[in-house]
Short mmCIF file of C-alpha atoms and ligand atoms in Angstrom, two decimals:
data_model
loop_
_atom_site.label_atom_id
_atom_site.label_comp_id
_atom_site.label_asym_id
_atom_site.label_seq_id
_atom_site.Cartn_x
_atom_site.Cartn_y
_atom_site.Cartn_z
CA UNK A 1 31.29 169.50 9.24
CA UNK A 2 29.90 166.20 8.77
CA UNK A 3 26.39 165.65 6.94
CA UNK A 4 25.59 163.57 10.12
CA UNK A 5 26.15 166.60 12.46
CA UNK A 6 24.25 169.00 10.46
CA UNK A 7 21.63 166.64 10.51
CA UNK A 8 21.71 166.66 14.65
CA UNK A 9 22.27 170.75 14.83
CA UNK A 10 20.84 172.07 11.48
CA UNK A 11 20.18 175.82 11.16
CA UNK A 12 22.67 177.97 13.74
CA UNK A 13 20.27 180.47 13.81
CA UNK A 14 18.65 181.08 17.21
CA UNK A 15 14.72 182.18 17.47
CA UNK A 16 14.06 182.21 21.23
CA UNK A 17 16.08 183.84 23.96
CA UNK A 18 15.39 180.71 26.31
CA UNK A 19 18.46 178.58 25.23
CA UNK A 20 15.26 175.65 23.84
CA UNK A 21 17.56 173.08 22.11
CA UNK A 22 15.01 171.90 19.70
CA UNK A 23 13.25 174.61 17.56
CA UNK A 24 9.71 175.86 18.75
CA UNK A 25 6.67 175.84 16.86
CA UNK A 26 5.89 179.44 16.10
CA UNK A 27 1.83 179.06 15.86
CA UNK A 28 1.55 182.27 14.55
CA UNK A 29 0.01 183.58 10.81
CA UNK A 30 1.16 187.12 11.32
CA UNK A 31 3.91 189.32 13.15
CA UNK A 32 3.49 192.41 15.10
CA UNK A 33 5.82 195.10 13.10
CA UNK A 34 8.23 197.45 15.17
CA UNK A 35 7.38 200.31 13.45
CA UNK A 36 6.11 201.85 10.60
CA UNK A 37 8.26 200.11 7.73
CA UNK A 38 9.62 198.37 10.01
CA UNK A 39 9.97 194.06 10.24
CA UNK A 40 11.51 191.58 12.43
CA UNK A 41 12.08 189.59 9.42
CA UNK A 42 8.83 187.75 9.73
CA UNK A 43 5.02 189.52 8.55
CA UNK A 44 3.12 186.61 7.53
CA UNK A 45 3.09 182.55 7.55
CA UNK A 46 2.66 182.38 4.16
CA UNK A 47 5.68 184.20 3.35
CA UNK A 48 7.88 183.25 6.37
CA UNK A 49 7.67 181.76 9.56
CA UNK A 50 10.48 180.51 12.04
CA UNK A 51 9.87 177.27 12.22
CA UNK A 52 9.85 176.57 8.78
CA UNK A 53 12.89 179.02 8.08
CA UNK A 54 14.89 176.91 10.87
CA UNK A 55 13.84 173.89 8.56
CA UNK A 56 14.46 175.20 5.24
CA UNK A 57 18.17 176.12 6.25
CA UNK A 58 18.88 172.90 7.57
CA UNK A 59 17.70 171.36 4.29
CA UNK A 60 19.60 173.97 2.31
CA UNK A 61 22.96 173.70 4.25
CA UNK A 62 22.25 169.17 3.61
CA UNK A 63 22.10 169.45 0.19
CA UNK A 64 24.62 172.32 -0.27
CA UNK A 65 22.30 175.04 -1.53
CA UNK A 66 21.99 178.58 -1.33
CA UNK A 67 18.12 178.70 -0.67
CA UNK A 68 14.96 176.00 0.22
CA UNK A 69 11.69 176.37 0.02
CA UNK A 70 9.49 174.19 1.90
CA UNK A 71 5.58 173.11 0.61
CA UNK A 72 2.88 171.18 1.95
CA UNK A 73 3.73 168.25 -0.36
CA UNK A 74 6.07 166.83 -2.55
CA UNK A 75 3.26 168.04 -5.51
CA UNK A 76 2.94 171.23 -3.91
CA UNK A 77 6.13 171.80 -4.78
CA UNK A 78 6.47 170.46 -8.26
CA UNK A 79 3.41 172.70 -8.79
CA UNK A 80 5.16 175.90 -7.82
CA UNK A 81 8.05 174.82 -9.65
CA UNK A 82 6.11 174.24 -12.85
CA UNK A 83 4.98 177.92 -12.11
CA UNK A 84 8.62 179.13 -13.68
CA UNK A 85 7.63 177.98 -16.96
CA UNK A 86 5.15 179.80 -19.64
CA UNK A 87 3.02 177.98 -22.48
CA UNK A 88 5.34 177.08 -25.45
CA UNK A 89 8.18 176.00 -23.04
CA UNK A 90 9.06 172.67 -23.10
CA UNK A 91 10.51 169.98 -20.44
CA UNK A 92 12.73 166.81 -20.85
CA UNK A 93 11.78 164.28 -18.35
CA UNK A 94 12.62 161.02 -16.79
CA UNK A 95 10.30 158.34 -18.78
CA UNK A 96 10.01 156.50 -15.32
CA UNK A 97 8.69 158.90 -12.97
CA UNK A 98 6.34 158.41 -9.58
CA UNK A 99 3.46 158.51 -10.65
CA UNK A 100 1.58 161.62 -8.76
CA UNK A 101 4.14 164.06 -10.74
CA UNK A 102 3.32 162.07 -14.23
CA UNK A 103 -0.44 162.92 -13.65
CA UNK A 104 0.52 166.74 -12.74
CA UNK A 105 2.53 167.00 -15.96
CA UNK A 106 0.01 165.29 -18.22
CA UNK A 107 -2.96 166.82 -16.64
CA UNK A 108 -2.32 169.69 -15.57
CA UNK A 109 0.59 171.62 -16.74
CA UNK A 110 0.14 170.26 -20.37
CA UNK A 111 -3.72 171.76 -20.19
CA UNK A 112 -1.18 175.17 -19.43
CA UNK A 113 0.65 174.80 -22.65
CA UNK A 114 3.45 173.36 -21.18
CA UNK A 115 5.21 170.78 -23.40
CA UNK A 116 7.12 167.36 -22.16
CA UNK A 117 9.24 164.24 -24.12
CA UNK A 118 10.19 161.44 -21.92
CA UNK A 119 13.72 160.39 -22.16
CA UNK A 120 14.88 157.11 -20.25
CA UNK A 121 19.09 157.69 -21.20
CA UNK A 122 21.29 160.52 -21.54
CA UNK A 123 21.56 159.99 -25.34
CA UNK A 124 17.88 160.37 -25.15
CA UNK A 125 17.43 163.52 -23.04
CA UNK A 126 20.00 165.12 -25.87
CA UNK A 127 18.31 163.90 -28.51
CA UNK A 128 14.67 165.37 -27.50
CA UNK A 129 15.87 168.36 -26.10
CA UNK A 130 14.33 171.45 -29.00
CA UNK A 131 14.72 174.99 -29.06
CA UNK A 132 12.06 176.04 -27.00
CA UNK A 133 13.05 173.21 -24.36
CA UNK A 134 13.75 175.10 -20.55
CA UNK A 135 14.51 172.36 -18.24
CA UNK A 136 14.95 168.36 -17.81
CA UNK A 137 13.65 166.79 -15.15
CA UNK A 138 15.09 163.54 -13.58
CA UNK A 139 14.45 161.47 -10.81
CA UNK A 140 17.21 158.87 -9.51
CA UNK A 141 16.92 156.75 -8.87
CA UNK A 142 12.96 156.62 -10.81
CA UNK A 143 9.89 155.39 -8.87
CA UNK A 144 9.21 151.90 -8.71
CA UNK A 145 11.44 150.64 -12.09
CA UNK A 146 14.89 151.60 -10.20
CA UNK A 147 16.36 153.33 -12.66
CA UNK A 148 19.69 155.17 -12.49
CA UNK A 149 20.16 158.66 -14.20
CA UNK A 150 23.66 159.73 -14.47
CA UNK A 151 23.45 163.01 -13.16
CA UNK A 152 27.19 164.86 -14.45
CA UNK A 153 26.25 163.04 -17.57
CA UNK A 154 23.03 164.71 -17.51
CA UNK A 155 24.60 167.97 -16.17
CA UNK A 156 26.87 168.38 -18.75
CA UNK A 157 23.97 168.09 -21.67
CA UNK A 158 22.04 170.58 -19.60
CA UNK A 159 25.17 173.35 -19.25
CA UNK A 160 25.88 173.12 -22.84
CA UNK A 161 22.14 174.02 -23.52
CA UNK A 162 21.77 176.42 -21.24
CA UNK A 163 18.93 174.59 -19.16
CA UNK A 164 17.87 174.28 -16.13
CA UNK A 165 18.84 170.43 -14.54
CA UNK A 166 16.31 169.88 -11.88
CA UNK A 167 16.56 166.68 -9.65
CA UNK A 168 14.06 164.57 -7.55
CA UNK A 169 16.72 163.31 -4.65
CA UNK A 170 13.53 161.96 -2.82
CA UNK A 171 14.57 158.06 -2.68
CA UNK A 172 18.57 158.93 -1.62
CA UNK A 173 18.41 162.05 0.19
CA UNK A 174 21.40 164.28 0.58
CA UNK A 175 23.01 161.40 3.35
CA UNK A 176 23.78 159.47 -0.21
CA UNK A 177 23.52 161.46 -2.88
CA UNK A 178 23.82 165.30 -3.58
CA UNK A 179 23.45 166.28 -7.21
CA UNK A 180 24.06 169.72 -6.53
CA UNK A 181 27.58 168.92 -6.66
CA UNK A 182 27.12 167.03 -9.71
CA UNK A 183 25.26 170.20 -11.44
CA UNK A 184 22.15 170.52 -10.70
CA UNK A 185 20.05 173.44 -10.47
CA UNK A 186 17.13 172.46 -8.52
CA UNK A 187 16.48 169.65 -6.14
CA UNK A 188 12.83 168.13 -5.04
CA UNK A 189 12.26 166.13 -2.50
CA UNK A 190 8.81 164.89 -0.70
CA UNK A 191 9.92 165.20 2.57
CA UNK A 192 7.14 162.89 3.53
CA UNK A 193 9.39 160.40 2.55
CA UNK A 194 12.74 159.80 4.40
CA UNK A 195 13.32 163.47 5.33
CA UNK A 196 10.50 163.21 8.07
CA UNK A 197 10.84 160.02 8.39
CA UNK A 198 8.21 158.64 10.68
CA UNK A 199 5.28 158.08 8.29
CA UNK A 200 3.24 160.96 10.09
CA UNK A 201 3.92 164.66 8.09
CA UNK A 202 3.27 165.37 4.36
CA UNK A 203 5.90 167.86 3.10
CA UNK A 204 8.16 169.05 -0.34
CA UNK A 205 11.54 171.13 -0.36
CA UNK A 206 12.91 173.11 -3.35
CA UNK A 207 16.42 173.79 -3.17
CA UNK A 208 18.39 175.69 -5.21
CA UNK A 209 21.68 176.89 -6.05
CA UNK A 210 21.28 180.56 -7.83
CA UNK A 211 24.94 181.13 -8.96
CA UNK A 212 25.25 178.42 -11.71
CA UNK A 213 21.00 178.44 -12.76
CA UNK A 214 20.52 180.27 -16.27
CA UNK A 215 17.99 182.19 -16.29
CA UNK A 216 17.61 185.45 -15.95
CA UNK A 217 15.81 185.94 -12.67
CA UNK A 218 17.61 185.10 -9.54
CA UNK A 219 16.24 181.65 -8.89
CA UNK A 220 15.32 181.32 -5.73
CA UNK A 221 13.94 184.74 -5.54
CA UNK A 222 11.33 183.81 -7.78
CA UNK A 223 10.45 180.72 -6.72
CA UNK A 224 9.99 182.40 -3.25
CA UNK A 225 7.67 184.93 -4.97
CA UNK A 226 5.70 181.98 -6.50
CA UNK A 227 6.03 180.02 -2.94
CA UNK A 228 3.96 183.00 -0.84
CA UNK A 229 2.07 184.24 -3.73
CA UNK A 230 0.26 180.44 -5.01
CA UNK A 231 0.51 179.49 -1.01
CA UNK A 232 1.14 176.40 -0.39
CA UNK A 233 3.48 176.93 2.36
CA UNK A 234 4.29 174.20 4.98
CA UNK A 235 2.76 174.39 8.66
CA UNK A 236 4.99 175.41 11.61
CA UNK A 237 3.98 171.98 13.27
CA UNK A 238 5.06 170.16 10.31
CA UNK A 239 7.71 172.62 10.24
CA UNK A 240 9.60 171.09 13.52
CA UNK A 241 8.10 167.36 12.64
CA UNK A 242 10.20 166.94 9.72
CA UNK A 243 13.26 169.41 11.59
CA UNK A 244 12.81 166.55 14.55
CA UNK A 245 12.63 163.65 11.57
CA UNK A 246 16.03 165.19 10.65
CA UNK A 247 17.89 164.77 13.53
CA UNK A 248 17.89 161.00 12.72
CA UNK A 249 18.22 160.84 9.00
CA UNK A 250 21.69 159.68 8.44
CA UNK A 251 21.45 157.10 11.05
CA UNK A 252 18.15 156.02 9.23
CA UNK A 253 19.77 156.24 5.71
CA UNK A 254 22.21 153.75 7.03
CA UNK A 255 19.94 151.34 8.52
CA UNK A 256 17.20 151.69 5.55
CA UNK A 257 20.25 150.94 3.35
CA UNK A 258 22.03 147.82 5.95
CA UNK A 259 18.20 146.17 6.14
CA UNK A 260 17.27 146.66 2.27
CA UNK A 261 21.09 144.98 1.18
CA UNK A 262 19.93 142.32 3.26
CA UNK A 263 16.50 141.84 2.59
CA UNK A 264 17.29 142.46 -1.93
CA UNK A 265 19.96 139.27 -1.45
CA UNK A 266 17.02 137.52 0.48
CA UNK A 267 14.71 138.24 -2.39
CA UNK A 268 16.52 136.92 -5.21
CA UNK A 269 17.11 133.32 -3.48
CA UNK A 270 13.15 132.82 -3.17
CA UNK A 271 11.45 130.94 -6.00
CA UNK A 272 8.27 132.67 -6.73
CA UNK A 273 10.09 135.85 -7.17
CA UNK A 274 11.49 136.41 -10.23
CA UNK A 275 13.24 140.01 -10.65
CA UNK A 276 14.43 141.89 -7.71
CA UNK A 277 14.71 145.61 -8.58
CA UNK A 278 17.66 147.27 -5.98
CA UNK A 279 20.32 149.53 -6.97
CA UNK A 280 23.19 148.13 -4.72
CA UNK A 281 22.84 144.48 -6.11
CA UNK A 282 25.94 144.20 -8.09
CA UNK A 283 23.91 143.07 -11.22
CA UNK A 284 21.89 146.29 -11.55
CA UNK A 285 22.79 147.59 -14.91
CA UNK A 286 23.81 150.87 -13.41
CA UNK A 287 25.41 149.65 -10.45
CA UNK A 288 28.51 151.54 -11.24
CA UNK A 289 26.94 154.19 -11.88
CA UNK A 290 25.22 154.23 -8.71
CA UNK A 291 28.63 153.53 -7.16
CA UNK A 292 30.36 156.66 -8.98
CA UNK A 293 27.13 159.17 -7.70
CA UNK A 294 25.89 157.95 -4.36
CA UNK A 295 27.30 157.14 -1.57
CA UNK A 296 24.59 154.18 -0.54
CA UNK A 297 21.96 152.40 -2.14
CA UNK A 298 19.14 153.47 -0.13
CA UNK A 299 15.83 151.58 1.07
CA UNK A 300 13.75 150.75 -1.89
CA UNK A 301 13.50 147.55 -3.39
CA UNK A 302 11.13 146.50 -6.16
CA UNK A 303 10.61 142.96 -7.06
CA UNK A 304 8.64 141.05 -9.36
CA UNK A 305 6.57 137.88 -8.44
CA UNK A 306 5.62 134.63 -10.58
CA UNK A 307 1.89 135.55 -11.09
CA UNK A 308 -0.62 137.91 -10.38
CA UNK A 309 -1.92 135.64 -7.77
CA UNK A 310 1.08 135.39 -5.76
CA UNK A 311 1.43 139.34 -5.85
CA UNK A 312 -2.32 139.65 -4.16
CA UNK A 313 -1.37 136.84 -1.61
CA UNK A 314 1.65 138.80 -0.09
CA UNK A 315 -0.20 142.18 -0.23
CA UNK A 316 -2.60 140.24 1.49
CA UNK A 317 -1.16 138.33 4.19
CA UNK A 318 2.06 140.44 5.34
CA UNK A 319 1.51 141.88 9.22
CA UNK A 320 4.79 143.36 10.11
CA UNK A 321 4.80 145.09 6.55
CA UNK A 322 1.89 147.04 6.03
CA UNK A 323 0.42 147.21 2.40
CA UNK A 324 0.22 150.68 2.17
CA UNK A 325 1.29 153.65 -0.06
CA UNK A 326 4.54 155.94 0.40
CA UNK A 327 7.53 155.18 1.16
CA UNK A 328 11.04 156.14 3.57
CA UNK A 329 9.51 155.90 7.27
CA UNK A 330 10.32 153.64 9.72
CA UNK A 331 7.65 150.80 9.17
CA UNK A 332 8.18 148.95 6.65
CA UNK A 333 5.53 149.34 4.07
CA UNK A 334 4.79 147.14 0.41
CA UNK A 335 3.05 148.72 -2.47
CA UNK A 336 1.38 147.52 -5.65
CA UNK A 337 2.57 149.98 -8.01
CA UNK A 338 -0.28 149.05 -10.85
CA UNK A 339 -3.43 149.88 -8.10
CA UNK A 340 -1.71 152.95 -5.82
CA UNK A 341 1.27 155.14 -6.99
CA UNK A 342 0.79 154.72 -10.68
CA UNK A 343 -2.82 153.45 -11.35
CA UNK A 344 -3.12 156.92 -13.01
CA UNK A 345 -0.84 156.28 -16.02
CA UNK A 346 -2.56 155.01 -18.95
CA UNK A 347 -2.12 151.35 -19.09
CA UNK A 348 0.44 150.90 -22.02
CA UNK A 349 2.17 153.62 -20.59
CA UNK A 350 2.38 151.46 -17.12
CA UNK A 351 2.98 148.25 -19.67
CA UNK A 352 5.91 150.27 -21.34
CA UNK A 353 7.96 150.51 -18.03
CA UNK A 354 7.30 147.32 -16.87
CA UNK A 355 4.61 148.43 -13.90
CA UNK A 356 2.21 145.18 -14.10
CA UNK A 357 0.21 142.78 -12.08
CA UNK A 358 3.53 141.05 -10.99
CA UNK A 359 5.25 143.75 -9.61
CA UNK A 360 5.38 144.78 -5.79
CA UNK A 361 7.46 147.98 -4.51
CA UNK A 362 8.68 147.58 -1.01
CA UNK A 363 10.04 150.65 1.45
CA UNK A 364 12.18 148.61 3.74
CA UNK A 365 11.82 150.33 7.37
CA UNK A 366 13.80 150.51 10.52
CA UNK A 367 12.95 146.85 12.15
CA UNK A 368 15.28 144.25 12.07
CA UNK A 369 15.84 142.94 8.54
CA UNK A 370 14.72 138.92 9.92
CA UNK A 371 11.57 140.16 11.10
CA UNK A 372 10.97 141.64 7.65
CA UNK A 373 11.96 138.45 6.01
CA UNK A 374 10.16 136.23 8.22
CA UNK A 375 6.72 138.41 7.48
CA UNK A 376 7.53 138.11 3.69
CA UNK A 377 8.40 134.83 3.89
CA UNK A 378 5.14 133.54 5.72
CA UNK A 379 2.98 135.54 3.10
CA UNK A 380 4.93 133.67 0.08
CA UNK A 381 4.01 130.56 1.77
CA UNK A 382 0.23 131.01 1.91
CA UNK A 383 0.41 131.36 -1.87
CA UNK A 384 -1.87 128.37 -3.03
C1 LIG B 1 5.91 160.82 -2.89
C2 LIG B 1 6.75 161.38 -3.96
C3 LIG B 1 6.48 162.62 -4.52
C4 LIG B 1 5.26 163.44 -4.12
O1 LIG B 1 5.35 163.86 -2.79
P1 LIG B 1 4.07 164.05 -1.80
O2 LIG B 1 4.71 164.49 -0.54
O3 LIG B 1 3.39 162.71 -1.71
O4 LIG B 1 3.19 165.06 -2.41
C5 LIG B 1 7.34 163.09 -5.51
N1 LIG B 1 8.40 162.37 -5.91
C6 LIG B 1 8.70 161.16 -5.39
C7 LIG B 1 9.88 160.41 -5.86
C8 LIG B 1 7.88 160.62 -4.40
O5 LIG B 1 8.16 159.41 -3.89
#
C-alpha cells in the first residue's frame, strides 16, 4: 500500500461499533475491567488509551516499525529514551543538533552520568565511538546548519559495534525518508512539527524496530515500561489532532518540498543574502547523498544574510511569514537560530557550527511560494 494511503486510513483497527470514519477522542483516564483479572486492553491513560493507540499504529505502520510510542513532546520523548541508558554509558551524537535536545544532553543527562562526543562525519562517529559507548544519535538532516548524515553509512558502523542507531526523522518524515530501512533502531520525531502539521499540538513518537536492536531487553517493551512509568504520555485530544494532521502529510510533504525548491532558487539570486542552506540545491555538499536516502528535500531552508542588520530587518518586517519558533506547519514561519532554538548553546559552540547573527532559518508553509517571496522580498527592501 502506498505511504500516501496509509497516511489517509492509518491504523485498521476499529474502536467504536458506530462505523465513525475518523477516530474518537476517548476522554477517559481509566477503564472499567470485565472482571476480576480481566481487561479490555485498556486500564489507564497513562499506559494506553485508544486514541493514542490508533495514532501510534499509524505512525508505526509510516515508518515501518514494529512499535511507537507517543509523548507530549519531541523532549518528552528524548527524555524517556535517555531513560535506557545508565551512568558510565556513553552516546555518539550529531555535532549539529536542534538545540532543545543539546541542552537535555548537556544539562541534564550528563548531570546523570551519561557521557556524549559530537561527531559531524561518519569517519568521526567511528573514530569516537569507546568501549563503554551504547548508542549514536543522528539527526538528518541537523537543525538549522542542513547537514546530511548518511544513514547505511552510519548503520553499518553501528551493526559492527553492536549499538544502538537512533534517528531524528523530524525535518523529512517517513513521506521522504525512512531510516528504518536503512538500519536504524530507533526513530524520533516531534510530531509538532510536520506530523501534526497545523502549528496547533505539541507531540514526540518513538518508533522502533525490536528484531534487529541489540540489546538485551526487547526494545520496545522497555521503552513502553519507561513511557507509563516516567508519564509523559500524549493526550487523547492531541491524540486525534496529530491522527487528523496525518491524513494530509504526504500531500503537505510535497507542497512544503514544491514551495521550498522554489523559494531556495529565489534565495540565492538576491544580493544581501549570501549562503542559502537547502538540501535539494544541487550544490549542497551532500546532495547526492540526500538523493541516494530521501526521496524529497523537504521544507527547511536556512540562509545567511549580509549583516546583522539586515537579519533584524526581515525578522522584523515580514507579515505573511511570521517570526516565530518551530517549524513544519502550514504558515510559513522564519527563525533566528542565535536568539530562539539554539540561544542555549554556549556561544563558541553556536560560533563552531556556523549559528551567528547572520543566519535566519525559514519553515516554508503551505501558501503559494510568490506570496512567500513577495513578503521576503518587501522585508529585504526596507533594509536601510
Ligand atoms: C522541535 C524539535 C524537537 C523537540 O520537539 P518538541 O516537540 O518541541 O519538544 C526535536 N528534534 C527536532 C529536530 C525538532 O525540530
Amino acid at each position: 500500500m502506498d505511504i500516501s494511503t496509509i497516511c489517509v486510513h492509518g491504523c485498521k483497527k476499529k474502536y467504536d461499533t458506530t462505523g465513525a470514519v475518523s477516530v474518537p477522542i476517548f476522554a477517559s483516564s481509566t477503564f472499567a475491567h470485565p472482571g476480576v483479572g480481566q481487561s479490555t486492553g485498556f486500564d489507564y491513560s497513562r499506559s494506553q488509551n485508544p486514541t493514542k493507540e490508533h495514532l501510534e499504529h499509524t505512525i508505526t505502520a509510516l515508518e515501518g516499525g514494529d512499535d511507537t510510542i507517543a509523548f507530549s513532546s519531541g523532549m518528552a520523548a528524548v527524555s524517556a529514551l535517555m531513560e535506557l541508558f545508565s551512568p558510565g554509558d556513553h552516546i555518539v551524537a550529531s555535532y549539529d543538533l536542534y538545540g532543545g535536545t543539546f541542552r537535555l544532553f548537556s544539562h541534564i543527562s550528563e548531570k546523570n552520568g551519561i557521557k556524549f562526543s559530537y561527531a559531524a562525519s561518519t569517519e568521526e562517529i567511528s573514530a569516537k565511538i569507546s568501549p563503554n559507548t551504547k548508542a549514536v544519535f543522528i539527526e538528518t538532516p541537523t537543525n538549522p546548519m542542513m547537514n546530511v548524515v548518511d544513514i547505511a553509512a552510519a548503520a553499518k558502523v553501528t551493526q559492527s559495534k553492536n549499538l544502538l542507531l537512533i534517528v531524528d526523522n523530524t525535518f523529512l518524515t517517513p513521506i521522504f525518508q525512512r531510516p528504518l530501512s536503512l538500519g536504524a533502531n530507533i526513530i524520533l520525531h516531534s510530531g509538532t512539527k510536520y506530523l501534526g502539521g497545523h502549528n496547533d499540538a505539541l507531540s514526540g513518537m518513538l518508533t522502533v524496530k525490536d528484531d534487529t536492536a541489540p540489546c538485551d531487553y526487547v526494545l520496545s517493551e522497555r521503552l513502553r515500561f519507561i513511557a507509563k512509568t516516567t508519564g509523559a504520555c500524549l493526550s487523547p485530544f492531541d491524540s486525534f489532532l496529530i491522527t487528523r494532521g496525518l491524513k494530509t502529510l504526504a500531500i503537505r510533504m510535497e507542497r512544503h518540498n514544491k514551495n521550498a525548491l522554489e523559494i531556495a532558487d529565489w534565495l540565492t539570486k538576491q544580493k544581501k543574502i549570501t549562503k542559502v542552506y537547502y538540501i535539494g540545491l544541487r550544490n549542497h555538499p551532500d546532495y547526492a547523498v540526500s538523493c541516494r536516502q530521501a526521496s524529497g528535500f523537504g521544507g527547511m531552508i536556512s540562509f545567511s544574510v549580509d549583516n546583522e542588520q539586515t537579519a533584524v530587518s526581515i525578522l522584523e518586517n515580514v507579515k505573511l511569514i511570521k517570526y516565530a519558533e518551530s517549524l513544519g506547519g502550514t504558515e510559513s514561519l522564519i527563525t533566528y537560530p542565535l536568539l530562539q532554538t539554539h540561544a542555549d548553546l554556549p556561544q563558541h559552540e553556536r560560533e563552531a557550527r556556523g549559528i551567528n547573527a547572520c543566519l535566519l532559518r525559514l519553515s516554508v508553509g503551505l501558501e503559494d511560494s510568490a506570496d512567500i517571496t513577495a513578503d521576503l522580498k518587501q522585508a529585504i527592501e526596507r533594509v536601510k
